[in-house]
mmCIF file of C-alpha atoms in Angstrom:
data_model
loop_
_atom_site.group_PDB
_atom_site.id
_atom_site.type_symbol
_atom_site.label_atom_id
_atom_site.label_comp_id
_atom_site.label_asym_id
_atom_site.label_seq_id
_atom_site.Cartn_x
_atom_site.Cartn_y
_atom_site.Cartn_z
ATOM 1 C CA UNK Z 1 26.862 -16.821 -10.829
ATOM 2 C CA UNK Z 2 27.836 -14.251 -13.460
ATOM 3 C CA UNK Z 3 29.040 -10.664 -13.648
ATOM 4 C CA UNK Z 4 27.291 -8.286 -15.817
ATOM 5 C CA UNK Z 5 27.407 -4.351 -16.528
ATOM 6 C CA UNK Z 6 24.099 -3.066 -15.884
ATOM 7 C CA UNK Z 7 23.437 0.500 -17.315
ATOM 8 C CA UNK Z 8 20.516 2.765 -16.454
ATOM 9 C CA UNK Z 9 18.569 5.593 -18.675
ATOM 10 C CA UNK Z 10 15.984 7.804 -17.458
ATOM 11 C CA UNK Z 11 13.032 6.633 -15.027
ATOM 12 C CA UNK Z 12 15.391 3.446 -13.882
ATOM 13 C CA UNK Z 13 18.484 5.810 -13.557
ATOM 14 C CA UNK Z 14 16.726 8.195 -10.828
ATOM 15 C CA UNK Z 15 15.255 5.615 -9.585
ATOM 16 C CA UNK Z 16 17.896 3.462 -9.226
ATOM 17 C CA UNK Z 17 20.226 6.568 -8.249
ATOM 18 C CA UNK Z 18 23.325 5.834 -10.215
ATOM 19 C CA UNK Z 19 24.071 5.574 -14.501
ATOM 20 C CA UNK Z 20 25.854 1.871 -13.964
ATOM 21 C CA UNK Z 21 26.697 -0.672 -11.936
ATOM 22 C CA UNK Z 22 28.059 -4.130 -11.751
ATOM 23 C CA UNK Z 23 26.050 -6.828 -10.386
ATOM 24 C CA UNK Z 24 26.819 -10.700 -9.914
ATOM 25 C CA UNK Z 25 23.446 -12.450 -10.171
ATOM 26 C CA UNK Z 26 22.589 -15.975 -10.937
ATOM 27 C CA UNK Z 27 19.487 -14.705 -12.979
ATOM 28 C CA UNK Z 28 19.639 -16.621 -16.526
ATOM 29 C CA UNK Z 29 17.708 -14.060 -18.877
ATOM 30 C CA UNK Z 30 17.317 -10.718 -18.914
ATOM 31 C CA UNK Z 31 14.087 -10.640 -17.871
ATOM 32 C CA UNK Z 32 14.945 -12.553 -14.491
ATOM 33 C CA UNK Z 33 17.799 -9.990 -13.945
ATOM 34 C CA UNK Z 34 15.271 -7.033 -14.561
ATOM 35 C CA UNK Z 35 13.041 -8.683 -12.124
ATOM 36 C CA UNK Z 36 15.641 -9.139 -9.350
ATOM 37 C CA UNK Z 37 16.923 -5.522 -9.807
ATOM 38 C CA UNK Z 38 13.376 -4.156 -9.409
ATOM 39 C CA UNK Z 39 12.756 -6.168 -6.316
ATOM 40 C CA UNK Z 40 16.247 -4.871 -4.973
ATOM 41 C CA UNK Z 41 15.613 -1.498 -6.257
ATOM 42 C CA UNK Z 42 11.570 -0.906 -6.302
ATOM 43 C CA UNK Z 43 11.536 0.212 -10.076
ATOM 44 C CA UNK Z 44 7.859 0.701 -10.444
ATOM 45 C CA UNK Z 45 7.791 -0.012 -13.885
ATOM 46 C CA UNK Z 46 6.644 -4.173 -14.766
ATOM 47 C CA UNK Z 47 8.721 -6.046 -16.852
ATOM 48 C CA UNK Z 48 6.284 -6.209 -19.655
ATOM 49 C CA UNK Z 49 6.829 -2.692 -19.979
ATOM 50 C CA UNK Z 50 10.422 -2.620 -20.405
ATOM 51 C CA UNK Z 51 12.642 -4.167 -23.315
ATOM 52 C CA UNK Z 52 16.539 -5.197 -22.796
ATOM 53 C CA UNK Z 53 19.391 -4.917 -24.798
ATOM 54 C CA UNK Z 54 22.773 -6.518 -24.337
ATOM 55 C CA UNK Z 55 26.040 -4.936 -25.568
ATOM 56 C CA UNK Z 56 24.633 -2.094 -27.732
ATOM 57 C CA UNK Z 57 21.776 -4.515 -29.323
ATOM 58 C CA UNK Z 58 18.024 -5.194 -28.944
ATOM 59 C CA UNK Z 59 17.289 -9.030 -27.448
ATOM 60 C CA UNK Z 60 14.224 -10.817 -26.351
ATOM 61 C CA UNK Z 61 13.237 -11.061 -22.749
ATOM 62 C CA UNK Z 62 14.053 -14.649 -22.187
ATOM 63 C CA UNK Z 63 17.517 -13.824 -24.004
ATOM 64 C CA UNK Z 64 20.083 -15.685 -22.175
ATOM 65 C CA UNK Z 65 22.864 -13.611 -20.222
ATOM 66 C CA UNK Z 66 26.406 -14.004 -20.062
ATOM 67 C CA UNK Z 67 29.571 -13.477 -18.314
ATOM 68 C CA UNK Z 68 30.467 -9.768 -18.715
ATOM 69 C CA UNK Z 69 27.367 -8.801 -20.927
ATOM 70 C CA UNK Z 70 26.171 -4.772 -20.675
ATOM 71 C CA UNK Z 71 22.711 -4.665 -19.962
ATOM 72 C CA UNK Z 72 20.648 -1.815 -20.410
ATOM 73 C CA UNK Z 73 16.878 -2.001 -19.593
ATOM 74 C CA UNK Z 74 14.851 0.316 -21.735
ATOM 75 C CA UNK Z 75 11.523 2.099 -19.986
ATOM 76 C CA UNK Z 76 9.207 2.768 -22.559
ATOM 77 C CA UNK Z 77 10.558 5.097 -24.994
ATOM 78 C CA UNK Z 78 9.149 8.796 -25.829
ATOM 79 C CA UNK Z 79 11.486 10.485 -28.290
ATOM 80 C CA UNK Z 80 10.325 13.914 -30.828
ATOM 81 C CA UNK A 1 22.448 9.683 -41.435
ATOM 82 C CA UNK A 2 20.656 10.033 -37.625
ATOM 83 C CA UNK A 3 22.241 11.849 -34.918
ATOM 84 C CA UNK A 4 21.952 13.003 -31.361
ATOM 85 C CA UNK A 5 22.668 16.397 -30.667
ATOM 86 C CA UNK A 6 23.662 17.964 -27.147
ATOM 87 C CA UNK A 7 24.118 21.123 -28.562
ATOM 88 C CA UNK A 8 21.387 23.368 -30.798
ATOM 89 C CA UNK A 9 21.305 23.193 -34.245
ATOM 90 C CA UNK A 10 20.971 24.803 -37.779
ATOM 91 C CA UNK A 11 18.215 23.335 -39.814
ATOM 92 C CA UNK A 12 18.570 25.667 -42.790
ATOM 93 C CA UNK A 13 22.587 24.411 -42.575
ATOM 94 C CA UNK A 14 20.853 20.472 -42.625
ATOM 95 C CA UNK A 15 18.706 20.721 -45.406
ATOM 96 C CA UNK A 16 21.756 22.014 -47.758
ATOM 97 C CA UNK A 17 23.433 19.005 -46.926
ATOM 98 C CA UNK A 18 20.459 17.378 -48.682
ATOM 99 C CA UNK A 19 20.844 19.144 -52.359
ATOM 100 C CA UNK A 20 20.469 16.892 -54.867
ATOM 101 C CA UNK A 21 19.801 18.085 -58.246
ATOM 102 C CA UNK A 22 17.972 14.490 -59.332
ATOM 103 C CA UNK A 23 15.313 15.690 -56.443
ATOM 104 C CA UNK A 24 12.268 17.868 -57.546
ATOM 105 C CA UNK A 25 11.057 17.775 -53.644
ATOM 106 C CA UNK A 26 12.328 18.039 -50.498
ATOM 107 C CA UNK A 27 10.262 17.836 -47.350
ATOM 108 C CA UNK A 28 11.425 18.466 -43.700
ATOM 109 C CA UNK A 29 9.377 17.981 -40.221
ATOM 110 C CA UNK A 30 10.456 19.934 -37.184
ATOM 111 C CA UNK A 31 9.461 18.703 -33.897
ATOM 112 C CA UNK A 32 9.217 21.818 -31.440
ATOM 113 C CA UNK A 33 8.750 21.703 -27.405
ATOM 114 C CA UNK A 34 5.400 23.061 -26.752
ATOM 115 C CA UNK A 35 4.224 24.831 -23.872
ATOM 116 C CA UNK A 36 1.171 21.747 -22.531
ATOM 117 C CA UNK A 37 0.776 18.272 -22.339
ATOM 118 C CA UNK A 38 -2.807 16.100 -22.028
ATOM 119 C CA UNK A 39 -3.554 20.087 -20.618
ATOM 120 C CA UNK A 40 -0.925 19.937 -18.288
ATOM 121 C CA UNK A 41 1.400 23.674 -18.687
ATOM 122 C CA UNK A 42 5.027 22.476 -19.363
ATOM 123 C CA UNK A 43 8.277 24.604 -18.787
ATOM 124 C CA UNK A 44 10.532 22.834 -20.146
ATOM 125 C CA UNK A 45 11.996 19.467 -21.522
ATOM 126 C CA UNK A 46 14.635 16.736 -21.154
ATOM 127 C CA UNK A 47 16.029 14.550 -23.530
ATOM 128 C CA UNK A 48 18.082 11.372 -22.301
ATOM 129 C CA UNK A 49 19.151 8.974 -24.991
ATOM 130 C CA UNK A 50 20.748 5.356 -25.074
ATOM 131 C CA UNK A 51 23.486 7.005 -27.403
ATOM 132 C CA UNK A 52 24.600 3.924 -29.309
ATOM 133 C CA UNK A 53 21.491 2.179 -29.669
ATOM 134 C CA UNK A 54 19.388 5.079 -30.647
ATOM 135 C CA UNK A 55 21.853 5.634 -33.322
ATOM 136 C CA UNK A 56 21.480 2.515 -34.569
ATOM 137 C CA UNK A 57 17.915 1.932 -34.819
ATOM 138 C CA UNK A 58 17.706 5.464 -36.264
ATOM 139 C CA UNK A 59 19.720 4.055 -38.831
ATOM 140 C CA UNK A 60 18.061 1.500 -39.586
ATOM 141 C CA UNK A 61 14.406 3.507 -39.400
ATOM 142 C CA UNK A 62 16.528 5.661 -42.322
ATOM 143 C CA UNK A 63 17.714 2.420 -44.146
ATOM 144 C CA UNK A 64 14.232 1.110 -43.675
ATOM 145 C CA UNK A 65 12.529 4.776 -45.629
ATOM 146 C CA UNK A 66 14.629 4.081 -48.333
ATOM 147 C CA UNK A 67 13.471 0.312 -48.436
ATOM 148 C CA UNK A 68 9.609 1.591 -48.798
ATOM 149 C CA UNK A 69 9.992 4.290 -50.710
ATOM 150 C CA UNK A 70 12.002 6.172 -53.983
ATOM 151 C CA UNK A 71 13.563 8.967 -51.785
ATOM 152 C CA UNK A 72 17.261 10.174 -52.450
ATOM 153 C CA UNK A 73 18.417 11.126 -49.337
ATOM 154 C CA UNK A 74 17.078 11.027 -45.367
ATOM 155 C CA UNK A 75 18.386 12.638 -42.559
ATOM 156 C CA UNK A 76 17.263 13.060 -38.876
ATOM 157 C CA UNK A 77 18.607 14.555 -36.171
ATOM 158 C CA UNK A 78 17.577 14.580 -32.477
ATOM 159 C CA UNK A 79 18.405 17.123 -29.928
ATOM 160 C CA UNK A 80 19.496 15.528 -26.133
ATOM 161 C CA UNK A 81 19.754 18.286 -22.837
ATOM 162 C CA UNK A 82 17.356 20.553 -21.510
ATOM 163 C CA UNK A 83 15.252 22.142 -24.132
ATOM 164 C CA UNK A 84 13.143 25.599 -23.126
ATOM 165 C CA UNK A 85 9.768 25.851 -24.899
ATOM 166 C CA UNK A 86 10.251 26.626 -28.746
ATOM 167 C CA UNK A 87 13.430 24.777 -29.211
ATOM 168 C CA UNK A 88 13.723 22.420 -32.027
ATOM 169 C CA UNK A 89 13.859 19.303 -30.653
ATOM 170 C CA UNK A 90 13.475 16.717 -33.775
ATOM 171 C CA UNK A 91 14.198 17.854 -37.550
ATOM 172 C CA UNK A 92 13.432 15.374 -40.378
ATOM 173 C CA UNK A 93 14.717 16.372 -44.313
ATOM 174 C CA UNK A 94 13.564 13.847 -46.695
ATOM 175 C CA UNK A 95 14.363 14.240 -50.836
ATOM 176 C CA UNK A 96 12.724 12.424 -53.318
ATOM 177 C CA UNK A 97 12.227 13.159 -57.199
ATOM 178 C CA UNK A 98 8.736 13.468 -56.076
ATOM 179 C CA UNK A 99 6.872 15.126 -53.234
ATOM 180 C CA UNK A 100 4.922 12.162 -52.611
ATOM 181 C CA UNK A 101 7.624 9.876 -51.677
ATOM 182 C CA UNK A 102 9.127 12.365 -49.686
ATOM 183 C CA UNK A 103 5.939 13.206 -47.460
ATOM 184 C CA UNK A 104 5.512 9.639 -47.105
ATOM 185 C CA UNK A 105 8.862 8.583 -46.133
ATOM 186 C CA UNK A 106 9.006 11.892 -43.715
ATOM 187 C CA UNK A 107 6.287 10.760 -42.116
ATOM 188 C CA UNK A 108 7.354 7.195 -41.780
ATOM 189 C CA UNK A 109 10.594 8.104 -40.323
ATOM 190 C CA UNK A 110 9.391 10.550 -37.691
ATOM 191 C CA UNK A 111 6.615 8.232 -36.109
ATOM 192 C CA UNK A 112 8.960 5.076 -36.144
ATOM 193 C CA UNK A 113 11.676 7.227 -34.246
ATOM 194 C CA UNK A 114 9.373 8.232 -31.506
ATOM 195 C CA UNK A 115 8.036 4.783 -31.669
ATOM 196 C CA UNK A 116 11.403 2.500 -31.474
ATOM 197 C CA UNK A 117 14.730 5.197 -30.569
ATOM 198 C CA UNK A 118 15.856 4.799 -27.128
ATOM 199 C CA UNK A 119 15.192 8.231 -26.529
ATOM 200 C CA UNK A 120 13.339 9.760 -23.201
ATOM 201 C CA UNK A 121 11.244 12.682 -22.252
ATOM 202 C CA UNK A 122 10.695 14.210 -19.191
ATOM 203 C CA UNK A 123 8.779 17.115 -18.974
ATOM 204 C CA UNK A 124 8.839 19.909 -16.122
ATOM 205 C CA UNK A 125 5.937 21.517 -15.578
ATOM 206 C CA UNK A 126 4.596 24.762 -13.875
ATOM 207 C CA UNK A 127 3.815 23.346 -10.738
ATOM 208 C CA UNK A 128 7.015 22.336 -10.177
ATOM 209 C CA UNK A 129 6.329 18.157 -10.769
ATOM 210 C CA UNK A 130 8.035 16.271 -12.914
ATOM 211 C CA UNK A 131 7.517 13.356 -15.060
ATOM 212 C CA UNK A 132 8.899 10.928 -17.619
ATOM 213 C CA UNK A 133 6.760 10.716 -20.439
ATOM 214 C CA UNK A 134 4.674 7.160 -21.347
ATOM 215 C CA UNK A 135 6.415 5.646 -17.799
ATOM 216 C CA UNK A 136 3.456 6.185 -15.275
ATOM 217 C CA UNK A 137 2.382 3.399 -13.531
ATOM 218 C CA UNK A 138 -0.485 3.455 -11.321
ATOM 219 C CA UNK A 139 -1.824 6.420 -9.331
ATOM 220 C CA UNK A 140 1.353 8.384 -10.892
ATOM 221 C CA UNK A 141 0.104 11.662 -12.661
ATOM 222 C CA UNK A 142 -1.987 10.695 -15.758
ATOM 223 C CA UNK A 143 -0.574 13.493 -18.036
ATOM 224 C CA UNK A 144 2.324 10.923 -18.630
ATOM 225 C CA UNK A 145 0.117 7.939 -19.107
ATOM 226 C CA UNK A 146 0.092 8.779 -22.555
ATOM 227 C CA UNK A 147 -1.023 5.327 -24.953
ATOM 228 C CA UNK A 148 1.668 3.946 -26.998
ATOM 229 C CA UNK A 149 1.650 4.752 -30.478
ATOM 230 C CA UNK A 150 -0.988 3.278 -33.123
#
């Protein structure tokens, strides 16, 4: 089990109904963790549709988490 | 340099900051909030960025302009808040010694940072619905099913 900083934009903030959380998970990637939280939280976004990054960088989806890591799940973007 | 920027801003004030007397061109893009979307009337907009990261991969969209082509300077800015219809919400100023490089790179920049910034749009519309823009799923209202970018 780990603790990780979750943070929320957009779609996944309403929907979630707060910016950030903390959240001890035994999920591995964060992929897994995206797919717990929208179970939890019934994000209707899929995964394939959203991308991750961990502290302040893109990763992949099988990216492997860490102890105090700050996650932020990205909906499909739609800036200009 | 790309920003974010809560507040409005000055384009005319931007572009100076781009004189360069080695440039013979200079070509700028302004993004404005338009009254429909996919035919749907819209009354306003909201911006919502992923501050840090959107900065970043701006930068590197502007690092990336001057990779491809001979510009001399790049700059984008993009508003975040509630915009009314008319606002500037995106402004682009590109130099180059030439105005072909410049178009080019303009346009280069402008459809990578609607492609890649963690930036988000949700549009109000008359009716009084709401919706963030390119995250429909199923059975949600099709105006905002909009297919990603070529």
């Amino acid at each position: 089990m780990i603790s990780v900083a979750v943070q929320y934009f957009a779609i996944l903030r309403e929907q979630r109904g707060l910016a950030q959380e903390k959240i001890a998970t035994t999920a591995g990637t964060a992929e897994a963790l995206y797919d717990e939280l929208k179970q939890r939280h019934g994000f209707t976004l899929p995964a394939a549709r959203i991308r991750a990054a961990v502290n302040d960088e893109f990763v992949s989806a099988a990216a492997p988490l860490r102890e105090g890591d700050r996650i932020v799940f990205i909906p499909p973007v739609a800036g200009g | 340099m790309f920003r974010l920027s809560a507040e409005s801003f000055d384009p005319a004030a931007l572009q100076r900051t781009l004189g360069d007397q080695r440039a013979g061109a200079c070509v700028t893009f302004e993004g404005w909030v338009r009254d429909r979307n996919e035919g749907q009337p819209v009354g306003s907009l909201e911006y919502e960025a992923y501050g840090p990261l959107a900065v970043k991969e701006g930068e590197r969209i502007l690092a990336e302009a001057h990779g491809k082509f001979p510009i001399l300077g790049a700059v984008c800015i993009h508003r975040v808040g509630h915009l009314q219809l008319g606002d500037l919400a995106v402004w682009v100023g590109v130099t180059a010694e030439h105005r072909g490089a410049a178009f080019d790179a303009c346009r280069y920049i402008i459809d990578e940072a609607k492609a890649r910034v963690p930036i988000w749009k949700k549009e109000h519309y008359a009716s009084g619905d709401t919706a963030w823009i390119n995250c429909a799923t199923k059975g949600e209202h099709a105006g905002a099913e909009a297919p990603p970018p070529a």
